[in-house]
Structure formats: C-alpha cells, structure tokens
Amino acid sequence: MSRRFFPFRFSPAGLRGLEPSATLVINERVNEMWREGQWVYHLGFGESRFPVHPKIAQALRDNAYQHQYLPSLGARELREKIATFYEERFNIPAMPEHIIVGPGSKALIYALLLALDGELMLPTPSWVSYQPQAHLVGKRVNWIPASAEDGWELRLSAIEQAVDEARNAWGNPGIVLLNSPNNPTGRMLSMHFLEDFAQYAREQGLVVLSDEIYGLVEHGRVKHRSVARYYPEGTVVLGGLSKHLSLGGWRLGVAIFPPNRAGAEVLRAVRTIASETWSATTAPVQFAALMAYGMDPDVWEYIQLCTHLHAIRTQYLWKQLAEIGIRVPQPDGAFYLFPDFARWREPLARMGIRTDTQLAMFLLDKFQLATLPGSVFGAPPDALSLRLSSSYLDMETMDQAQAIVDKAVEGVADDILLREFHPNMNAAIEQFRRFVAMLETDKVPDPSPVPVLAL
Ligand SMILES: Cc1ncc(COP(=O)(O)O)c(C=O)c1O
C-alpha cells in the first residue's frame, strides 16, 4: 500500500479491480465537455428525461413536512398500492407483506446479492452494475453467452450450458438475473421463453432476480410479461419509478418477493440489511409515490404518453441506423440500442481501433458521439459493440423535454415530431452516416459542422 493514502487504507475484498460505474463516468465527461463549450451528442446516459408529472410534484410538496423515519419495509399504505398496481398491471401475485421499498432498485439488487448464497448467472450483455455489485459482495459471476449474429438473444440452451459448466467446475450457480425489457439491447423475453425457462428454473431450484424496471416502457411489439407469472415461488421482481415516470433522482425502487415462506425469509434478510444501512426510503418521496402507484387516470395517461415518445424516438433511431447498414437488433422496449461494428473490423483495425472502448473514444473525439462500449455490459471487446441511449437527445434541458411533451400533447404527428423537432437526434444519425461512409471509403472526412452550444 502506497504511503500516499496514509492514514486511509482500502479493503481489497470487494473493491479490487473496480472503477466508478461507466455510465456515470461518461455522463460526467460529457458534462465537462459541455461546460468547456464543446458540442456532444449524448447517447451515453440512460436517463428518462420527461418532466415530473404536476400531480406527483404536488404530492411531494404536500408531504414535505413528513420527516419521520418510516419502516424499513416502506410505508404500509404505499406497499398496499404497489401490490394492487403489480397485480393489475403485470398480473403477478403481490402481497403488501412481501414487498420492500428501497432507495432505488439498484440498492435493493445489491442487498439481495449480499443476502443470497450462490454464484450469479448473468446474460451477455447485462446492465453495467450487476457484475460490479456481485464483485463487491464477493460473489462469483458466470456469463451466459450470446452473440451479435443472433441479435444477442438469450437462449435457454445457453443458460443450461453455463449452469452445467459452473457446476462441473465445482461451482454453485444459484441465481439467474433476468432483465426484460433489457438494458442494453432493448429486447424483451417472449412468453415462450419464459414458460420454458420457468420449468427449468423450477427443476433446478434456481433463484430468479427479475429486473423489470422498464416493464412499462414497451414499444407495442411484444407485451411485457413477468417471469413471476410462470415461476412465482422462486422469483423476486424488481421495479421502481425511475424509468416510466422519469423519477430516477427521487430514488424509489421496489422488490416483490414470492408469496410463500421462502419469500418471507428472503425479505427478512433484505429488511435486516436495509435497517442496518439506509434505514428507510425518504419519507416525502414515499408519500408522493402513493400518487405514482395510485393509478390516477392523469398520471396513467402521462405514463403512456412518455412511453409512446420513448418508443417512437428509439424505433426511429433504430430504423435510421439499420438503413445506414449498421447491424442493430430491433428493440421491443426501454430506450436503448446495441449496435455492433464488426462488419468494419478491417478498416477499423487500419485506424488502430481493435476494441469497443477505442471505438467509443474515437466516436467521441472525432464525431462528437458519446456512447458506451459494449464490454462494460459484458460483451467481448472485439465484438465492437456500443450501447446507445435515445433518452437524452433533444431533451438535454428541462425546457427541451417539456417542448417535446407539449408538441405531442398538441397532436403533432409522430413523423413530423421526429423530423422537425429532433434536430440533435437527426444530426447524430448524420454523424453515424458520415462515420460509416468513412469506414466504407477508408477516408477520414472533413471536420463535421457541429452546432454551437447554447445551454
Ligand atoms: C436495468 C436497470 N436496472 C436497474 C436500474 C436502476 O434503477 P433505480 O433508479 O431504481 O436504482 C437501471 C438504471 O439505469 C437499469 O438500467
């Protein structure tokens, strides 16, 4: 240990090899570039940007006086509302006694990984934080392979093989993490897959952590179904307000445990961790969440409007990139795309670009495109994949986000909204077009005409 840090010394147990979360790092880098007056098309950060619904904002104001510590499980009234919401919207069994409310689903996933025994089985690619969280709690991760050629589809045969391999290596693969709609691919698991998977998980006695934080952000192609409908006894469902209501900064997540004795035991463990760490979720936010989960018709209409806007913006970006010739699976939900550039492996190698991180840095430096390398999601670096988020473009400021909502409410047609009120989205697509043209001709283009930054 270097004397430089004296008297602080760090515990290598969970931290060794870890860096701050890549999504937050790229966001900070983009903000820094913006502060310096540089232009960046921010496709790096998956934050839903729609304004807070006025009724929910009012509920928070009305409850600002609530300053007591609430139970670690969360306010009873809120858990009742959440149970009804999940039963009605997602058709899964949910009891208030088997629900915990936490400061974001991220903290709840961490508590679950800390509480549960067994190695973690993670589909390739997976959201950036699962693997580091497992690392922090000293849990081994086994990746379930998938490929760009196959649209990164999660296949049951791949899960079975990865579980078998872990067992053959004397491992204990006890937990499978599913995330549908998916970050980073935007894909959703089909009913057929869920039925087969449930049967397998039951036979093998696996625990399923089902991250359904994007469950309401569907694009209308596939209906979101929770694995808890097929495997209720072994599934913990995770969700929250961050995505469909754009309330990430309010930090409210939920976990719904199986309606049986085993579920009650796991909840007891997570509740113990909660009570010894964050104690309880912020009281005014919990009371405001009563409005968010209360199925108020205006709030519900707003969720549907925001979902529609996420869907058209993401599908538009997907279609335009696919037309340029970039391989990118069509998303079914959320606000992400996961293209890969392996097709241009040779011209990229001639430019010294052999990994996805080099590719992401090149696009940021030369084309003002902020993206995330696929390898932070567990994809092989030489697959040359990137994660793009559609959620930021043309919603860089609150006023811009409000303007898009206003246009949609006025009834501006989707195609006009996308063509005429999304200058940055269209300019970012143009940058990809120029990049691909460069790869096709092996010629570095002239510096791009970038807009002047006026924030
Ligand atoms: C797949 C996935 N799970 C969980 C989270 C965390 O959500 P929360 O704000 O509830 O902690 C995110 C946020 O980006 C996510 O993409």
Short mmCIF file of C-alpha atoms and ligand atoms in Angstrom, two decimals:
data_model
loop_
_atom_site.label_atom_id
_atom_site.label_comp_id
_atom_site.label_asym_id
_atom_site.label_seq_id
_atom_site.Cartn_x
_atom_site.Cartn_y
_atom_site.Cartn_z
CA MET A 1 0.00 0.00 0.00
CA SER A 2 1.40 3.37 -1.01
CA ARG A 3 2.12 5.75 1.89
CA ARG A 4 0.37 8.45 -0.17
CA PHE A 5 -3.03 7.45 1.15
CA PHE A 6 -1.98 7.25 4.79
CA PRO A 7 -3.97 7.06 7.10
CA PHE A 8 -6.66 5.68 4.73
CA ARG A 9 -6.30 2.11 3.63
CA PHE A 10 -8.71 0.35 1.37
CA SER A 11 -10.30 -3.01 1.72
CA PRO A 12 -9.34 -5.02 -1.33
CA ALA A 13 -12.06 -7.62 -0.67
CA GLY A 14 -14.76 -6.13 -2.86
CA LEU A 15 -13.07 -3.10 -4.38
CA ARG A 16 -10.06 -4.60 -6.16
CA GLY A 17 -10.36 -4.02 -9.90
CA LEU A 18 -13.48 -1.86 -9.65
CA GLU A 19 -13.89 1.61 -11.15
CA PRO A 20 -16.81 4.05 -10.81
CA SER A 21 -19.82 2.98 -12.91
CA ALA A 22 -19.09 3.58 -16.60
CA THR A 23 -22.44 5.24 -17.27
CA LEU A 24 -21.88 7.87 -14.61
CA VAL A 25 -18.30 8.44 -15.75
CA ILE A 26 -19.30 9.10 -19.37
CA ASN A 27 -22.06 11.42 -18.20
CA GLU A 28 -19.60 13.42 -16.16
CA ARG A 29 -17.18 13.57 -19.10
CA VAL A 30 -19.93 14.84 -21.38
CA ASN A 31 -20.97 17.48 -18.84
CA GLU A 32 -17.34 18.57 -18.61
CA MET A 33 -17.13 18.88 -22.42
CA TRP A 34 -20.39 20.83 -22.41
CA ARG A 35 -19.03 23.17 -19.73
CA GLU A 36 -15.99 23.78 -21.91
CA GLY A 37 -18.39 24.76 -24.70
CA GLN A 38 -17.79 21.63 -26.81
CA TRP A 39 -20.70 20.01 -28.57
CA VAL A 40 -21.55 16.36 -27.82
CA TYR A 41 -24.44 14.17 -28.93
CA HIS A 42 -25.15 12.37 -25.70
CA LEU A 43 -26.13 8.79 -26.41
CA GLY A 44 -24.28 7.56 -23.34
CA PHE A 45 -26.65 8.02 -20.43
CA GLY A 46 -29.91 6.13 -19.94
CA GLU A 47 -31.86 8.70 -18.02
CA SER A 48 -35.54 9.22 -18.79
CA ARG A 49 -35.88 13.00 -19.08
CA PHE A 50 -39.59 13.77 -19.13
CA PRO A 51 -40.80 16.38 -16.65
CA VAL A 52 -42.23 15.29 -13.30
CA HIS A 53 -46.00 14.98 -13.61
CA PRO A 54 -47.60 18.00 -11.86
CA LYS A 55 -49.77 15.84 -9.61
CA ILE A 56 -46.74 13.89 -8.40
CA ALA A 57 -44.74 17.10 -7.89
CA GLN A 58 -47.66 18.50 -5.90
CA ALA A 59 -47.85 15.33 -3.79
CA LEU A 60 -44.16 15.76 -2.92
CA ARG A 61 -44.71 19.40 -1.97
CA ASP A 62 -47.74 18.44 0.13
CA ASN A 63 -45.66 15.88 2.02
CA ALA A 64 -42.54 17.93 2.60
CA TYR A 65 -43.47 18.08 6.30
CA GLN A 66 -43.21 14.28 6.66
CA HIS A 67 -39.91 13.93 8.45
CA GLN A 68 -40.25 10.74 10.44
CA TYR A 69 -38.29 7.56 9.82
CA LEU A 70 -40.63 5.18 8.08
CA PRO A 71 -40.44 1.37 8.48
CA SER A 72 -37.53 -0.28 6.66
CA LEU A 73 -40.05 -2.14 4.53
CA GLY A 74 -41.70 1.13 3.48
CA ALA A 75 -44.99 2.79 4.44
CA ARG A 76 -47.76 0.20 4.69
CA GLU A 77 -50.18 2.27 2.53
CA LEU A 78 -47.58 2.51 -0.21
CA ARG A 79 -46.92 -1.23 -0.18
CA GLU A 80 -50.66 -1.83 -0.47
CA LYS A 81 -50.82 0.45 -3.51
CA ILE A 82 -47.78 -1.24 -5.07
CA ALA A 83 -49.31 -4.71 -4.55
CA THR A 84 -52.53 -3.68 -6.31
CA PHE A 85 -50.58 -1.96 -9.08
CA TYR A 86 -48.48 -5.06 -9.80
CA GLU A 87 -51.46 -7.38 -9.69
CA GLU A 88 -53.49 -5.21 -12.05
CA ARG A 89 -50.77 -4.05 -14.46
CA PHE A 90 -48.49 -7.09 -14.54
CA ASN A 91 -50.78 -9.84 -13.41
CA ILE A 92 -48.42 -11.17 -10.77
CA PRO A 93 -49.26 -12.18 -7.21
CA ALA A 94 -48.14 -9.42 -4.84
CA MET A 95 -48.87 -9.02 -1.13
CA PRO A 96 -48.02 -5.86 0.85
CA GLU A 97 -46.29 -8.05 3.47
CA HIS A 98 -43.96 -9.35 0.76
CA ILE A 99 -42.85 -6.00 -0.63
CA ILE A 100 -39.98 -3.73 0.32
CA VAL A 101 -39.48 -0.17 -0.85
CA GLY A 102 -35.86 0.98 -1.13
CA PRO A 103 -33.79 3.97 -2.27
CA GLY A 104 -33.75 2.80 -5.89
CA SER A 105 -33.91 -0.73 -7.21
CA LYS A 106 -30.12 -0.65 -7.50
CA ALA A 107 -29.75 -0.67 -3.71
CA LEU A 108 -32.28 -3.50 -3.47
CA ILE A 109 -30.42 -5.62 -6.02
CA TYR A 110 -27.25 -5.06 -4.02
CA ALA A 111 -28.98 -6.12 -0.78
CA LEU A 112 -30.32 -9.25 -2.49
CA LEU A 113 -26.89 -10.20 -3.81
CA LEU A 114 -25.49 -9.69 -0.33
CA ALA A 115 -28.23 -11.79 1.24
CA LEU A 116 -28.35 -14.74 -1.15
CA ASP A 117 -25.93 -17.60 -1.44
CA GLY A 118 -24.81 -18.89 -4.81
CA GLU A 119 -22.98 -17.66 -7.89
CA LEU A 120 -24.66 -15.20 -10.21
CA MET A 121 -25.56 -16.22 -13.78
CA LEU A 122 -25.57 -13.12 -15.99
CA PRO A 123 -26.77 -13.00 -19.60
CA THR A 124 -24.38 -11.38 -22.10
CA PRO A 125 -24.86 -8.42 -22.35
CA SER A 126 -26.21 -7.20 -19.00
CA TRP A 127 -26.68 -3.84 -17.31
CA VAL A 128 -23.37 -2.38 -16.10
CA SER A 129 -23.93 -2.60 -12.35
CA TYR A 130 -24.85 -6.26 -11.75
CA GLN A 131 -21.35 -7.62 -12.16
CA PRO A 132 -19.60 -4.95 -10.02
CA GLN A 133 -22.24 -5.39 -7.32
CA ALA A 134 -21.60 -9.14 -7.28
CA HIS A 135 -17.88 -8.36 -7.07
CA LEU A 136 -18.45 -6.04 -4.10
CA VAL A 137 -20.19 -8.78 -2.15
CA GLY A 138 -17.58 -11.38 -3.13
CA LYS A 139 -19.91 -13.30 -5.41
CA ARG A 140 -18.66 -15.10 -8.48
CA VAL A 141 -20.25 -14.22 -11.83
CA ASN A 142 -20.72 -16.70 -14.67
CA TRP A 143 -21.60 -15.15 -18.03
CA ILE A 144 -24.26 -16.76 -20.20
CA PRO A 145 -23.01 -16.35 -23.77
CA ALA A 146 -24.96 -14.78 -26.64
CA SER A 147 -23.81 -13.29 -29.93
CA ALA A 148 -24.31 -10.27 -32.14
CA GLU A 149 -25.07 -12.61 -35.09
CA ASP A 150 -28.03 -13.91 -33.09
CA GLY A 151 -29.22 -10.42 -32.09
CA TRP A 152 -27.91 -11.06 -28.54
CA GLU A 153 -30.93 -13.27 -27.92
CA LEU A 154 -30.92 -15.04 -24.55
CA ARG A 155 -31.40 -18.77 -25.22
CA LEU A 156 -32.39 -21.38 -22.66
CA SER A 157 -29.78 -23.77 -24.06
CA ALA A 158 -27.08 -21.19 -23.28
CA ILE A 159 -28.33 -20.86 -19.69
CA GLU A 160 -28.37 -24.65 -19.26
CA GLN A 161 -24.87 -24.96 -20.62
CA ALA A 162 -23.50 -22.14 -18.45
CA VAL A 163 -25.12 -23.65 -15.33
CA ASP A 164 -23.70 -27.09 -16.17
CA GLU A 165 -20.23 -25.66 -16.74
CA ALA A 166 -20.31 -23.81 -13.42
CA ARG A 167 -21.39 -27.00 -11.63
CA ASN A 168 -18.73 -29.07 -13.37
CA ALA A 169 -16.17 -26.59 -12.07
CA TRP A 170 -17.47 -27.29 -8.50
CA GLY A 171 -19.36 -24.01 -8.52
CA ASN A 172 -22.74 -23.20 -7.04
CA PRO A 173 -24.72 -21.36 -9.73
CA GLY A 174 -27.79 -20.45 -7.67
CA ILE A 175 -29.06 -17.11 -9.01
CA VAL A 176 -30.11 -16.13 -12.54
CA LEU A 177 -30.62 -12.47 -13.33
CA LEU A 178 -33.20 -11.68 -16.00
CA ASN A 179 -33.80 -8.16 -17.27
CA SER A 180 -36.71 -7.59 -19.63
CA PRO A 181 -37.17 -5.09 -21.28
CA ASN A 182 -33.42 -5.17 -21.47
CA ASN A 183 -30.70 -2.67 -20.90
CA PRO A 184 -28.60 -2.60 -23.14
CA THR A 185 -30.38 -4.32 -26.06
CA GLY A 186 -33.98 -3.11 -25.63
CA ARG A 187 -35.13 -6.68 -26.27
CA MET A 188 -37.88 -8.43 -24.35
CA LEU A 189 -38.21 -12.07 -23.34
CA SER A 190 -41.02 -13.92 -25.09
CA MET A 191 -43.80 -15.81 -23.37
CA HIS A 192 -42.48 -18.99 -24.93
CA PHE A 193 -39.01 -18.43 -23.45
CA LEU A 194 -40.44 -17.57 -20.03
CA GLU A 195 -42.55 -20.74 -19.91
CA ASP A 196 -39.61 -22.99 -20.80
CA PHE A 197 -37.24 -21.11 -18.54
CA ALA A 198 -39.66 -21.32 -15.58
CA GLN A 199 -39.84 -25.08 -15.92
CA TYR A 200 -36.05 -25.35 -16.00
CA ALA A 201 -35.55 -22.94 -13.06
CA ARG A 202 -38.09 -24.93 -11.00
CA GLU A 203 -36.40 -28.25 -11.77
CA GLN A 204 -33.01 -26.84 -10.89
CA GLY A 205 -34.14 -24.89 -7.80
CA LEU A 206 -32.73 -21.62 -9.11
CA VAL A 207 -33.48 -18.19 -7.66
CA VAL A 208 -34.51 -15.63 -10.28
CA LEU A 209 -33.92 -11.93 -9.82
CA SER A 210 -36.16 -10.33 -12.41
CA ASP A 211 -35.22 -6.72 -13.08
CA GLU A 212 -38.38 -5.23 -14.61
CA ILE A 213 -37.57 -1.57 -14.11
CA TYR A 214 -38.52 -0.93 -17.79
CA GLY A 215 -41.66 -3.08 -17.55
CA LEU A 216 -43.99 -0.24 -18.53
CA VAL A 217 -41.74 1.11 -21.30
CA GLU A 218 -42.98 -1.16 -24.10
CA HIS A 219 -42.85 -0.28 -27.79
CA GLY A 220 -46.01 -2.15 -28.67
CA ARG A 221 -44.26 -5.03 -30.46
CA VAL A 222 -44.09 -7.50 -27.56
CA LYS A 223 -46.16 -7.43 -24.38
CA HIS A 224 -44.14 -7.32 -21.18
CA ARG A 225 -44.65 -10.41 -19.07
CA SER A 226 -43.05 -11.06 -15.75
CA VAL A 227 -41.30 -14.36 -15.19
CA ALA A 228 -43.07 -14.26 -11.79
CA ARG A 229 -46.26 -15.27 -13.61
CA TYR A 230 -44.62 -18.57 -14.55
CA TYR A 231 -42.26 -19.12 -11.63
CA PRO A 232 -43.80 -17.18 -8.72
CA GLU A 233 -42.26 -19.32 -5.98
CA GLY A 234 -38.64 -18.58 -6.97
CA THR A 235 -38.74 -15.07 -8.43
CA VAL A 236 -38.02 -11.70 -6.86
CA VAL A 237 -39.31 -8.88 -9.07
CA LEU A 238 -37.55 -5.51 -9.06
CA GLY A 239 -39.00 -2.24 -10.25
CA GLY A 240 -39.38 1.41 -9.39
CA LEU A 241 -40.25 4.89 -10.59
CA SER A 242 -37.02 5.81 -12.36
CA LYS A 243 -37.91 4.92 -15.93
CA HIS A 244 -41.61 5.18 -16.79
CA LEU A 245 -42.06 8.29 -14.64
CA SER A 246 -38.56 9.75 -15.13
CA LEU A 247 -38.02 9.90 -11.36
CA GLY A 248 -34.52 8.38 -11.18
CA GLY A 249 -33.28 11.16 -8.92
CA TRP A 250 -36.05 10.61 -6.40
CA ARG A 251 -34.60 7.19 -5.59
CA LEU A 252 -37.54 4.90 -5.10
CA GLY A 253 -37.36 1.23 -6.01
CA VAL A 254 -39.39 -1.81 -5.06
CA ALA A 255 -38.79 -5.54 -4.65
CA ILE A 256 -41.65 -8.04 -4.65
CA PHE A 257 -40.93 -11.37 -3.01
CA PRO A 258 -42.57 -14.76 -3.62
CA PRO A 259 -45.87 -15.17 -1.76
CA ASN A 260 -44.60 -18.12 0.29
CA ARG A 261 -42.46 -18.87 3.35
CA ALA A 262 -39.25 -18.79 1.37
CA GLY A 263 -40.17 -15.32 0.08
CA ALA A 264 -40.82 -14.16 3.65
CA GLU A 265 -37.38 -15.41 4.71
CA VAL A 266 -35.52 -13.63 1.91
CA LEU A 267 -37.46 -10.47 2.65
CA ARG A 268 -36.44 -10.77 6.31
CA ALA A 269 -32.79 -10.87 5.22
CA VAL A 270 -33.14 -7.87 2.88
CA ARG A 271 -35.07 -5.94 5.51
CA THR A 272 -32.28 -6.59 8.02
CA ILE A 273 -29.70 -5.25 5.54
CA ALA A 274 -31.95 -2.24 4.84
CA SER A 275 -32.36 -1.49 8.53
CA GLU A 276 -28.58 -1.59 9.07
CA THR A 277 -27.70 0.53 6.03
CA TRP A 278 -30.19 3.02 4.57
CA SER A 279 -32.79 2.55 7.38
CA ALA A 280 -35.75 3.60 5.24
CA THR A 281 -36.57 5.35 1.99
CA THR A 282 -37.07 9.15 2.13
CA ALA A 283 -40.48 9.79 3.71
CA PRO A 284 -41.84 12.59 1.43
CA VAL A 285 -40.88 10.56 -1.65
CA GLN A 286 -42.78 7.55 -0.32
CA PHE A 287 -45.90 9.63 0.22
CA ALA A 288 -45.57 11.19 -3.24
CA ALA A 289 -45.21 7.66 -4.61
CA LEU A 290 -48.77 6.96 -3.42
CA MET A 291 -49.82 9.19 -6.31
CA ALA A 292 -47.41 7.46 -8.70
CA TYR A 293 -48.70 3.96 -7.87
CA GLY A 294 -52.29 5.04 -7.23
CA MET A 295 -53.46 4.60 -10.84
CA ASP A 296 -54.69 8.17 -11.09
CA PRO A 297 -56.05 8.45 -14.66
CA ASP A 298 -53.99 11.59 -15.48
CA VAL A 299 -50.77 10.00 -14.23
CA TRP A 300 -51.54 6.82 -16.15
CA GLU A 301 -52.18 8.81 -19.33
CA TYR A 302 -48.88 10.61 -18.83
CA ILE A 303 -47.00 7.29 -18.39
CA GLN A 304 -48.50 6.17 -21.68
CA LEU A 305 -47.54 9.41 -23.42
CA CYS A 306 -43.93 9.21 -22.20
CA THR A 307 -43.78 5.53 -23.18
CA HIS A 308 -45.06 6.38 -26.65
CA LEU A 309 -42.41 9.07 -27.02
CA HIS A 310 -39.65 6.72 -25.84
CA ALA A 311 -40.92 4.13 -28.31
CA ILE A 312 -41.05 6.38 -31.38
CA ARG A 313 -37.72 8.03 -30.62
CA THR A 314 -35.96 4.68 -30.07
CA GLN A 315 -37.57 2.97 -33.06
CA TYR A 316 -36.69 5.96 -35.27
CA LEU A 317 -33.04 5.82 -34.22
CA TRP A 318 -33.03 2.06 -34.76
CA LYS A 319 -34.53 2.32 -38.26
CA GLN A 320 -32.18 5.06 -39.39
CA LEU A 321 -29.09 3.22 -38.14
CA ALA A 322 -30.26 -0.04 -39.71
CA GLU A 323 -30.75 1.79 -43.02
CA ILE A 324 -27.18 3.06 -42.86
CA GLY A 325 -26.15 -0.61 -42.78
CA ILE A 326 -25.29 -0.87 -39.10
CA ARG A 327 -26.22 -4.21 -37.52
CA VAL A 328 -28.52 -3.46 -34.59
CA PRO A 329 -31.26 -5.68 -33.12
CA GLN A 330 -34.69 -4.06 -33.18
CA PRO A 331 -35.68 -3.09 -29.63
CA ASP A 332 -39.02 -4.06 -28.07
CA GLY A 333 -38.90 -1.76 -25.07
CA ALA A 334 -36.82 0.65 -22.92
CA PHE A 335 -34.70 3.30 -24.67
CA TYR A 336 -31.56 1.54 -25.78
CA LEU A 337 -29.90 0.13 -28.88
CA PHE A 338 -26.96 -2.24 -29.02
CA PRO A 339 -25.32 -1.99 -32.47
CA ASP A 340 -22.01 -3.55 -33.43
CA PHE A 341 -19.40 -2.53 -35.97
CA ALA A 342 -17.73 -5.93 -36.51
CA ARG A 343 -18.62 -5.61 -40.20
CA TRP A 344 -15.95 -2.90 -40.48
CA ARG A 345 -13.36 -4.74 -38.41
CA GLU A 346 -10.63 -4.34 -41.05
CA PRO A 347 -10.91 -0.63 -41.81
CA LEU A 348 -11.22 -0.01 -38.08
CA ALA A 349 -8.07 -2.05 -37.39
CA ARG A 350 -6.21 0.00 -40.02
CA MET A 351 -7.11 3.06 -37.92
CA GLY A 352 -5.79 1.34 -34.79
CA ILE A 353 -9.30 0.58 -33.45
CA ARG A 354 -9.46 -3.00 -32.21
CA THR A 355 -11.69 -2.74 -29.14
CA ASP A 356 -15.08 -1.23 -28.41
CA THR A 357 -13.52 1.23 -25.91
CA GLN A 358 -11.21 2.54 -28.63
CA LEU A 359 -14.23 2.80 -30.93
CA ALA A 360 -16.25 4.74 -28.34
CA MET A 361 -13.35 7.13 -27.70
CA PHE A 362 -12.87 7.68 -31.45
CA LEU A 363 -16.55 8.47 -31.94
CA LEU A 364 -16.46 10.92 -29.04
CA ASP A 365 -13.30 12.68 -30.25
CA LYS A 366 -13.98 12.76 -33.98
CA PHE A 367 -17.76 12.65 -34.31
CA GLN A 368 -18.97 14.16 -31.02
CA LEU A 369 -20.93 10.96 -30.36
CA ALA A 370 -20.96 9.88 -26.70
CA THR A 371 -21.70 6.16 -26.42
CA LEU A 372 -20.77 3.32 -24.07
CA PRO A 373 -18.56 0.39 -25.10
CA GLY A 374 -20.41 -2.93 -25.10
CA SER A 375 -17.67 -4.52 -22.99
CA VAL A 376 -18.88 -2.70 -19.87
CA PHE A 377 -22.06 -4.77 -20.36
CA GLY A 378 -20.04 -7.97 -20.61
CA ALA A 379 -19.81 -8.20 -24.43
CA PRO A 380 -16.39 -9.23 -25.77
CA PRO A 381 -14.35 -6.05 -26.51
CA ASP A 382 -13.61 -7.26 -30.04
CA ALA A 383 -17.32 -7.62 -30.82
CA LEU A 384 -17.07 -3.82 -31.36
CA SER A 385 -20.49 -3.23 -29.88
CA LEU A 386 -21.80 0.01 -28.38
CA ARG A 387 -24.73 0.86 -26.17
CA LEU A 388 -26.72 3.84 -27.37
CA SER A 389 -29.41 5.53 -25.33
CA SER A 390 -32.10 7.51 -27.13
CA SER A 391 -33.34 9.19 -23.98
CA TYR A 392 -31.16 12.30 -23.88
CA LEU A 393 -31.12 13.69 -27.43
CA ASP A 394 -33.26 16.81 -27.85
CA MET A 395 -34.17 16.59 -24.17
CA GLU A 396 -30.84 17.98 -22.97
CA THR A 397 -32.58 20.66 -20.91
CA MET A 398 -35.85 20.59 -19.00
CA ASP A 399 -37.30 23.16 -21.40
CA GLN A 400 -36.49 20.98 -24.41
CA ALA A 401 -38.07 17.95 -22.73
CA GLN A 402 -41.17 19.99 -21.92
CA ALA A 403 -41.34 21.28 -25.51
CA ILE A 404 -41.41 17.71 -26.87
CA VAL A 405 -44.19 16.75 -24.46
CA ASP A 406 -46.12 19.91 -25.42
CA LYS A 407 -45.83 19.14 -29.15
CA ALA A 408 -47.08 15.60 -28.59
CA VAL A 409 -49.99 16.85 -26.48
CA GLU A 410 -50.84 19.39 -29.20
CA GLY A 411 -51.22 16.42 -31.51
CA VAL A 412 -48.18 16.93 -33.77
CA ALA A 413 -47.87 13.73 -35.84
CA ASP A 414 -45.07 11.35 -34.84
CA ASP A 415 -43.16 11.64 -38.11
CA ILE A 416 -43.23 15.45 -38.02
CA LEU A 417 -42.23 15.41 -34.36
CA LEU A 418 -39.23 13.24 -35.21
CA ARG A 419 -38.17 15.06 -38.36
CA GLU A 420 -38.75 18.65 -37.28
CA PHE A 421 -38.42 18.73 -33.52
CA HIS A 422 -35.47 16.40 -33.08
CA PRO A 423 -32.54 18.31 -34.61
CA ASN A 424 -29.94 16.63 -32.41
CA MET A 425 -31.27 13.12 -32.98
CA ASN A 426 -31.16 13.72 -36.75
CA ALA A 427 -27.71 15.31 -36.59
CA ALA A 428 -26.40 12.36 -34.52
CA ILE A 429 -27.75 9.97 -37.15
CA GLU A 430 -25.96 12.03 -39.79
CA GLN A 431 -22.72 11.66 -37.81
CA PHE A 432 -23.14 7.87 -37.87
CA ARG A 433 -23.77 8.09 -41.61
CA ARG A 434 -20.53 10.03 -42.09
CA PHE A 435 -18.66 7.56 -39.88
CA VAL A 436 -19.89 4.58 -41.88
CA ALA A 437 -19.09 6.39 -45.15
CA MET A 438 -15.58 6.91 -43.81
CA LEU A 439 -15.24 3.20 -42.99
CA GLU A 440 -16.54 2.23 -46.43
CA THR A 441 -14.11 4.52 -48.26
CA ASP A 442 -11.25 4.41 -45.76
CA LYS A 443 -11.17 8.20 -45.91
CA VAL A 444 -11.25 10.41 -42.83
CA PRO A 445 -13.95 13.04 -43.51
CA ASP A 446 -13.59 16.79 -43.11
CA PRO A 447 -14.32 18.10 -39.65
CA SER A 448 -18.05 17.94 -39.08
CA PRO A 449 -20.14 21.10 -38.89
CA VAL A 450 -21.23 20.94 -35.24
CA PRO A 451 -23.88 23.15 -33.72
CA VAL A 452 -22.87 25.92 -31.37
CA LEU A 453 -23.66 25.04 -27.80
CA ALA A 454 -26.27 27.26 -26.20
CA LEU A 455 -27.22 25.88 -22.79
C1 LIG B 1 -31.51 -2.44 -15.95
C2 LIG B 1 -31.52 -1.45 -14.84
N1 LIG B 1 -31.80 -1.87 -13.60
C3 LIG B 1 -31.81 -1.02 -12.57
C4 LIG B 1 -31.52 0.32 -12.75
C5 LIG B 1 -31.51 1.21 -11.53
O1 LIG B 1 -32.69 1.81 -11.30
P1 LIG B 1 -33.00 2.59 -9.94
O2 LIG B 1 -33.05 4.03 -10.32
O3 LIG B 1 -34.32 2.05 -9.48
O4 LIG B 1 -31.91 2.30 -8.96
C6 LIG B 1 -31.23 0.82 -14.02
C7 LIG B 1 -30.90 2.23 -14.21
O5 LIG B 1 -30.27 2.64 -15.14
C8 LIG B 1 -31.24 -0.10 -15.10
O6 LIG B 1 -30.97 0.30 -16.35
#
